[in-house]
Structures are given as C-alpha cells and as structure tokens.
C-alpha cells in the first residue's frame, strides 16, 4: 500500500495503512520519508504472514483459550463443553491465563506437567487440552510452535481393575436381577436387563423411545442419548459421536422383557395421570413421564451387587464391557462387536477386551513350535 503524506508542526511525515487477518484496519505514521514508510510496511506484512495478528505480542493464553472454548461450544455436547470450561477455569487459566502466549516457555510447561502428574491421575488430559489451545494459536498464526508438544510426560503406574463381570458373575447377576427386581420393581429389572443384553451406553438407553424399538426385525435404533446442557440440565441430545448412531440387535427374551415393560409403564404413568401414548414416548421415564435420573441405574445395580456378593466396582458402563467380553469369548468377530457398540474402529474394542482379559496361559507358545 502506498504511503500518504500529512503535515505536522515539524514538517512532512508519511503514514501507511494495513489490515490484519481479523480484517481490522490499522495505520502507522511518523515516517520522515516514503522509503522508510515502505520498508516498515514490507516488514509488517511479513510479520503478519508469519505470526498472524499485528498485536500478537500482546495476546494472552486466556484469549486463545476463550477462542478454543468457543469452538468447543459449537462442536461438542453441552455436558462435554461444561467439562472443558471447568477444566480451563480450574487448572489451565490459573496457571497460564495472564501469560503472553508467545512468551510461555517449554520449561514452564514442563514444570506444570510434572505438577499435574503428581496431583492428578488423568494429568494427560490437561496436557492434551493445553496443547490443543497452543495448536489453535499456531493455526491462527499468533505463535510459531507449541511448547506442550515438546514436554516429557512422566509415566504413571497403571492400577487397572477389571471393571466387568466374568461369565459366572454375569449369570449370578442375571439370577439376582430376576429374584430381586423381577416382581418388586419391573422398571429396574427391565432397564438393567436391556442394558446388559445390548451393550448400550446408559445415556443411549435413557434416550430411547418406543418408536426406536423394532420388535418385528429385532433391533433398537440408537439415534439420540440423554446428556446435559451447559447449565447441567438433563436433555435429549445427540449420541456420543456419529459412529454411535447405529442399530443394535435384541434377542427374543429381551424383546419380551420390553413388551412386558411397555404394558407396566402405561399403568404406572396412567396412575400418575401422565399420557403414556404421546409421540416420542421414552422407554424409561420418571413417574412424571420425564427423563429418568441417570443415577438410578447405578443404585439399582449396586443393590444387586451387595445382596448377591458381586464385585461392587462394576458400574452400568461395566455391563457394556461385560457384554463385549462375553460376545468375543463366544467367537463373535471383534469388528461386529465394535459395530454394535458404536466404536469408530475395532482397536478400541480390542483395547477394552485386552484390559479385561490379559493372557494367562502359555498355550500359544507351543503353536509355532508344533507346526
């Protein structure tokens, strides 16, 4: 852009105008010659091309983090966004918020990673999200590199517990489920039965409607799930990801359990003067016909575990792991199990299975030798 002349009490001066990537107009004056103004303009254009905004030297970590959170708000569920926001406010911003992002060093980031590793079991998530904020700074040309991509992550001992039932425990669970809830609380029985026979996520079953149940072909059409919005209110929202939208097969016994529950649900809702035949009727609701509390299934399951001497650490999500494990043990291909679970690929399914079932015998050691 050609410099333009203006007069001051000290004589002629030159000014140049330019735009930053955010489309804001700026100008710089005070040059005594056109050549000086042109040289400054060329340097500024190179700086903008390489770094981004002209005032990038004043951009704080907090400003980039806010932009990162704005992006998350548009791409993830409300409950997930709330977790990101809480994490930023509780951990990332107190540590880095007021620092100029361009000045944050690898040394400072490394110290933070060590501190987080000493305090938090899942410190890697904090590290990953901090790195994502710096990545955004690079994409918007505010900074050149990412110090969090250069830190060393300390190894932590993995104290995994088996979070699913064995086959024997699963059979014991099924017996206890029928004995304890089969007649006394059919809602609890039906929910835990369907959960343990389909591998659904708890939120997916909570968001299931009767329109999603195909009794003729024997499928549950998973299209939505119960989640929370930014204000922590329960809502019917999207599934965890696009792979979670799927059709899950059900057996004849599961279908019969659901049919019986549909009759009992109508009786329950009619008792409380709730219309049980409205469009989009949820399969499982509270007594007012609204979303069933997500804490209920865990309490129902714990009651069975305590009464029948089953592992207390198996949660409703552990029934999903149990389902996957039992299918694989029975010879169902990992790819099919991954599809039914709504995993993006079989590697996730294999990891869960291997975590639950480490190799305990050496029979494979003789296979090659005996060829």
XYZ file of C-alpha atoms in Angstrom:
371
model
C 0.000 0.000 0.000
C 1.400 3.414 -0.989
C 2.313 5.728 1.922
C 0.427 9.015 2.081
C 1.733 12.385 3.196
C 0.458 14.568 6.025
C 1.777 17.746 7.650
C 2.919 18.232 11.228
C 4.475 21.188 13.043
C 7.836 19.500 12.463
C 7.293 19.169 8.734
C 6.087 16.493 6.294
C 5.506 12.968 7.566
C 4.235 9.752 5.928
C 1.688 7.192 7.055
C 0.766 3.665 5.853
C -2.476 1.722 6.355
C -2.767 -2.072 6.580
C -5.199 -4.822 7.575
C -4.655 -7.732 9.950
C -6.120 -11.231 9.416
C -9.100 -10.292 11.614
C -9.961 -7.712 8.905
C -9.331 -4.737 11.181
C -7.792 -1.604 9.677
C -4.661 -0.138 11.288
C -2.247 2.636 10.374
C 1.247 3.698 11.315
C 2.612 7.200 10.925
C 5.591 9.329 11.777
C 7.894 8.303 8.943
C 10.102 11.074 7.555
C 10.427 9.581 4.068
C 8.345 7.425 1.744
C 11.141 4.861 1.591
C 11.159 4.484 5.382
C 7.381 4.016 5.381
C 7.514 1.429 2.563
C 10.285 -0.534 4.330
C 8.277 -0.650 7.564
C 5.163 -1.734 5.669
C 7.014 -4.626 3.988
C 8.362 -5.843 7.355
C 4.900 -5.619 8.887
C 3.377 -7.673 6.078
C 5.997 -10.398 6.601
C 5.291 -10.362 10.336
C 1.559 -10.717 9.772
C 2.092 -13.536 7.300
C 4.295 -15.456 9.728
C 2.657 -14.673 13.042
C -0.920 -13.630 12.462
C -2.432 -10.626 14.157
C -0.346 -7.498 14.257
C -0.723 -7.220 18.018
C 0.134 -10.878 18.642
C 2.822 -9.874 21.109
C 0.015 -8.818 23.466
C -2.217 -11.907 23.107
C -2.565 -13.868 26.353
C -3.123 -17.575 26.817
C -6.545 -16.700 28.240
C -7.616 -15.010 24.986
C -6.686 -18.031 22.882
C -8.285 -20.384 25.431
C -11.543 -18.432 25.132
C -11.438 -18.823 21.348
C -10.755 -22.549 21.818
C -13.728 -22.894 24.169
C -15.955 -21.045 21.703
C -15.028 -23.673 19.123
C -15.790 -26.498 21.547
C -19.192 -24.989 22.299
C -20.124 -25.448 18.645
C -18.827 -28.982 18.232
C -19.489 -30.946 21.436
C -22.456 -31.712 23.670
C -23.325 -29.197 26.371
C -22.217 -31.514 29.163
C -18.856 -32.102 27.459
C -18.375 -28.370 26.895
C -19.028 -27.789 30.600
C -16.189 -30.171 31.442
C -13.804 -28.292 29.147
C -14.888 -24.969 30.641
C -14.457 -26.212 34.215
C -11.045 -27.645 33.391
C -9.921 -24.332 31.897
C -11.185 -22.269 34.806
C -9.867 -24.611 37.481
C -6.490 -25.645 36.073
C -5.327 -24.048 32.826
C -6.203 -20.381 33.310
C -4.872 -20.082 36.895
C -1.560 -21.496 35.668
C -1.204 -19.724 32.310
C -4.137 -17.377 31.736
C -2.431 -13.990 32.158
C 0.807 -15.007 30.439
C 1.506 -13.757 26.935
C 1.129 -16.926 24.892
C 4.153 -16.047 22.780
C 6.344 -15.900 25.905
C 5.310 -19.216 27.518
C 8.358 -21.466 27.544
C 8.844 -25.212 27.320
C 10.441 -25.067 30.782
C 7.308 -23.587 32.344
C 5.075 -26.097 30.580
C 7.277 -28.982 31.706
C 7.027 -27.858 35.346
C 3.255 -27.696 35.029
C 3.091 -31.198 33.570
C 5.141 -32.540 36.484
C 2.861 -30.751 38.962
C -0.276 -32.111 37.294
C 1.178 -35.619 37.160
C 1.865 -35.510 40.910
C -1.680 -34.367 41.723
C -3.972 -35.916 39.132
C -4.369 -39.418 37.803
C -5.598 -38.176 34.417
C -2.981 -35.459 34.050
C -2.563 -36.282 30.348
C -5.973 -34.774 29.585
C -4.884 -31.434 31.000
C -1.698 -31.649 28.950
C -3.575 -32.573 25.767
C -6.076 -29.740 26.133
C -3.375 -27.176 26.887
C -1.547 -28.398 23.772
C -4.762 -28.022 21.739
C -5.028 -24.381 22.795
C -1.467 -23.751 21.619
C -2.262 -25.576 18.367
C -5.089 -23.103 17.830
C -2.580 -20.281 18.371
C -0.435 -21.769 15.608
C -3.377 -22.182 13.222
C -4.385 -18.553 13.735
C -0.737 -17.505 13.229
C -0.315 -15.988 16.669
C 2.642 -18.223 17.573
C 5.176 -20.369 15.755
C 5.352 -23.528 17.861
C 3.754 -25.447 20.698
C 5.770 -25.878 23.913
C 3.379 -28.555 25.200
C 4.305 -30.747 22.213
C 7.891 -30.772 23.477
C 7.377 -31.740 27.121
C 8.209 -35.135 28.577
C 5.237 -36.918 30.103
C 6.111 -38.870 33.251
C 4.964 -42.464 33.287
C 2.424 -43.378 35.912
C 1.780 -46.842 37.254
C -1.321 -48.331 35.762
C -3.537 -49.664 38.532
C -6.305 -51.083 36.363
C -9.139 -53.004 37.920
C -11.296 -55.400 35.991
C -14.493 -53.412 35.511
C -16.749 -56.127 34.157
C -18.371 -59.339 35.299
C -16.914 -62.701 34.424
C -19.285 -65.162 32.763
C -20.007 -66.824 36.128
C -20.618 -63.434 37.776
C -22.837 -62.364 34.889
C -25.019 -65.455 35.335
C -25.192 -64.767 39.067
C -26.146 -61.173 38.295
C -28.959 -62.338 35.995
C -30.335 -64.618 38.705
C -30.196 -61.845 41.280
C -31.798 -59.401 38.886
C -34.837 -61.618 38.393
C -35.165 -62.546 42.058
C -34.771 -59.036 43.443
C -36.498 -56.864 40.832
C -38.490 -59.249 38.626
C -41.734 -58.662 40.508
C -40.915 -55.907 43.016
C -39.573 -53.270 40.576
C -40.014 -54.223 36.939
C -38.677 -50.879 35.716
C -35.331 -51.600 37.400
C -35.384 -55.171 36.114
C -36.164 -54.168 32.526
C -33.593 -51.371 32.445
C -30.692 -53.447 33.755
C -31.739 -56.455 31.665
C -31.802 -54.470 28.415
C -28.564 -52.667 29.323
C -26.742 -55.929 29.991
C -28.105 -57.631 26.844
C -27.408 -54.847 24.336
C -24.164 -53.148 25.387
C -25.850 -49.742 25.184
C -24.428 -46.750 26.974
C -26.650 -45.716 29.860
C -27.492 -42.375 28.213
C -28.481 -44.154 24.985
C -30.997 -46.345 26.786
C -32.324 -43.350 28.717
C -32.888 -41.546 25.408
C -34.565 -44.497 23.649
C -38.177 -44.036 22.538
C -40.713 -46.719 21.699
C -40.513 -45.571 18.090
C -36.870 -46.689 18.169
C -37.820 -50.256 19.128
C -38.349 -52.531 16.129
C -39.999 -55.657 17.513
C -40.573 -57.104 14.038
C -36.933 -57.191 12.951
C -35.453 -57.292 16.442
C -33.461 -54.047 16.595
C -33.063 -50.950 18.739
C -32.419 -47.877 16.606
C -29.954 -45.686 18.527
C -30.343 -42.110 17.337
C -30.038 -39.965 20.457
C -28.960 -40.030 24.083
C -29.636 -38.272 27.352
C -26.936 -35.747 28.134
C -26.636 -32.429 29.983
C -26.627 -28.905 28.646
C -24.291 -26.106 29.709
C -26.480 -25.420 32.752
C -26.294 -29.083 33.798
C -29.927 -29.766 32.905
C -30.840 -33.191 31.514
C -31.776 -33.072 27.836
C -32.319 -35.456 24.929
C -29.320 -34.733 22.723
C -27.007 -36.288 20.209
C -25.199 -39.572 20.676
C -21.551 -39.559 21.741
C -20.375 -39.425 18.117
C -21.524 -40.275 14.593
C -20.487 -43.938 15.000
C -22.861 -44.227 17.952
C -25.844 -43.836 15.613
C -26.500 -47.496 14.893
C -28.913 -50.424 15.031
C -28.423 -52.834 17.925
C -29.872 -56.361 17.698
C -32.021 -57.751 20.500
C -32.923 -61.344 21.224
C -36.402 -62.743 21.743
C -36.150 -62.675 25.545
C -35.070 -59.022 25.521
C -37.991 -58.209 23.232
C -40.385 -59.947 25.628
C -38.973 -58.004 28.582
C -39.544 -54.745 26.695
C -43.089 -55.702 25.668
C -43.991 -56.519 29.265
C -42.416 -53.288 30.466
C -44.402 -51.253 27.926
C -47.642 -52.521 29.485
C -46.426 -51.824 33.014
C -45.139 -48.381 32.046
C -48.552 -47.385 30.733
C -50.118 -48.494 34.002
C -47.558 -46.536 36.014
C -47.903 -43.316 34.016
C -51.699 -43.514 33.923
C -51.690 -43.873 37.729
C -49.892 -40.520 37.878
C -52.208 -39.014 35.222
C -49.472 -38.867 32.599
C -50.217 -39.504 28.917
C -48.293 -42.664 28.055
C -49.212 -42.660 24.370
C -47.716 -39.333 23.306
C -45.386 -39.247 20.269
C -41.760 -39.853 21.087
C -42.590 -41.565 24.387
C -39.375 -42.558 26.156
C -38.997 -46.229 27.002
C -37.806 -45.405 30.526
C -39.051 -42.328 32.391
C -39.565 -40.999 35.884
C -43.051 -41.083 37.383
C -43.927 -37.756 35.773
C -43.030 -39.045 32.316
C -39.796 -37.063 32.143
C -36.193 -38.176 31.782
C -35.230 -40.856 34.282
C -32.425 -39.783 36.619
C -29.078 -41.181 35.338
C -28.123 -42.045 38.913
C -30.973 -44.563 39.297
C -29.452 -47.477 37.308
C -26.242 -47.349 39.353
C -28.200 -47.553 42.597
C -30.282 -50.450 41.251
C -27.149 -52.292 40.175
C -25.347 -51.712 43.495
C -28.286 -53.246 45.336
C -27.888 -56.483 43.339
C -24.102 -56.499 43.800
C -24.359 -56.087 47.572
C -27.115 -58.644 48.031
C -25.560 -61.324 45.803
C -21.896 -60.797 46.707
C -20.863 -59.461 43.311
C -17.996 -57.009 42.619
C -19.129 -53.534 43.702
C -16.890 -51.795 41.178
C -18.931 -52.898 38.149
C -20.996 -49.901 37.075
C -23.778 -49.693 34.464
C -20.995 -48.939 31.964
C -19.281 -52.103 33.200
C -22.286 -54.048 31.899
C -21.355 -52.705 28.448
C -17.822 -54.058 28.895
C -19.263 -57.356 30.104
C -21.466 -57.581 27.010
C -18.475 -57.025 24.697
C -16.329 -59.508 26.568
C -18.947 -62.270 26.515
C -19.576 -61.823 22.781
C -15.872 -62.004 21.920
C -15.384 -65.019 24.182
C -18.212 -66.741 22.331
C -16.494 -66.222 18.975
C -18.220 -63.111 17.621
C -15.747 -61.143 15.491
C -14.263 -58.033 17.059
C -15.391 -55.958 14.067
C -19.020 -56.961 14.613
C -18.782 -56.230 18.329
C -17.236 -52.822 17.574
C -20.107 -52.031 15.210
C -22.756 -52.984 17.753
C -21.018 -50.968 20.486
C -20.721 -47.911 18.262
C -16.921 -47.799 18.333
C -15.222 -45.939 15.483
C -12.937 -48.917 14.860
C -12.131 -52.313 16.330
C -8.918 -51.140 18.014
C -10.925 -49.531 20.816
C -12.901 -52.735 21.324
C -9.720 -54.816 21.372
C -8.150 -52.493 23.952
C -11.137 -52.820 26.284
C -11.159 -56.597 25.879
C -7.403 -56.938 26.416
C -7.551 -54.740 29.513
C -10.212 -57.014 30.949
C -8.618 -60.293 29.868
C -4.807 -60.384 29.922
C -3.202 -63.576 28.584
C -2.891 -66.002 31.492
C -1.813 -69.241 29.848
C 1.101 -70.208 27.636
C -0.764 -72.413 25.169
C 0.040 -70.059 22.301
C 3.730 -70.512 22.975
C 3.608 -74.037 21.540
C 1.625 -73.275 18.373
C 4.556 -72.322 16.136
C 6.793 -74.979 17.623
C 4.245 -77.666 16.784
C 3.763 -76.668 13.140
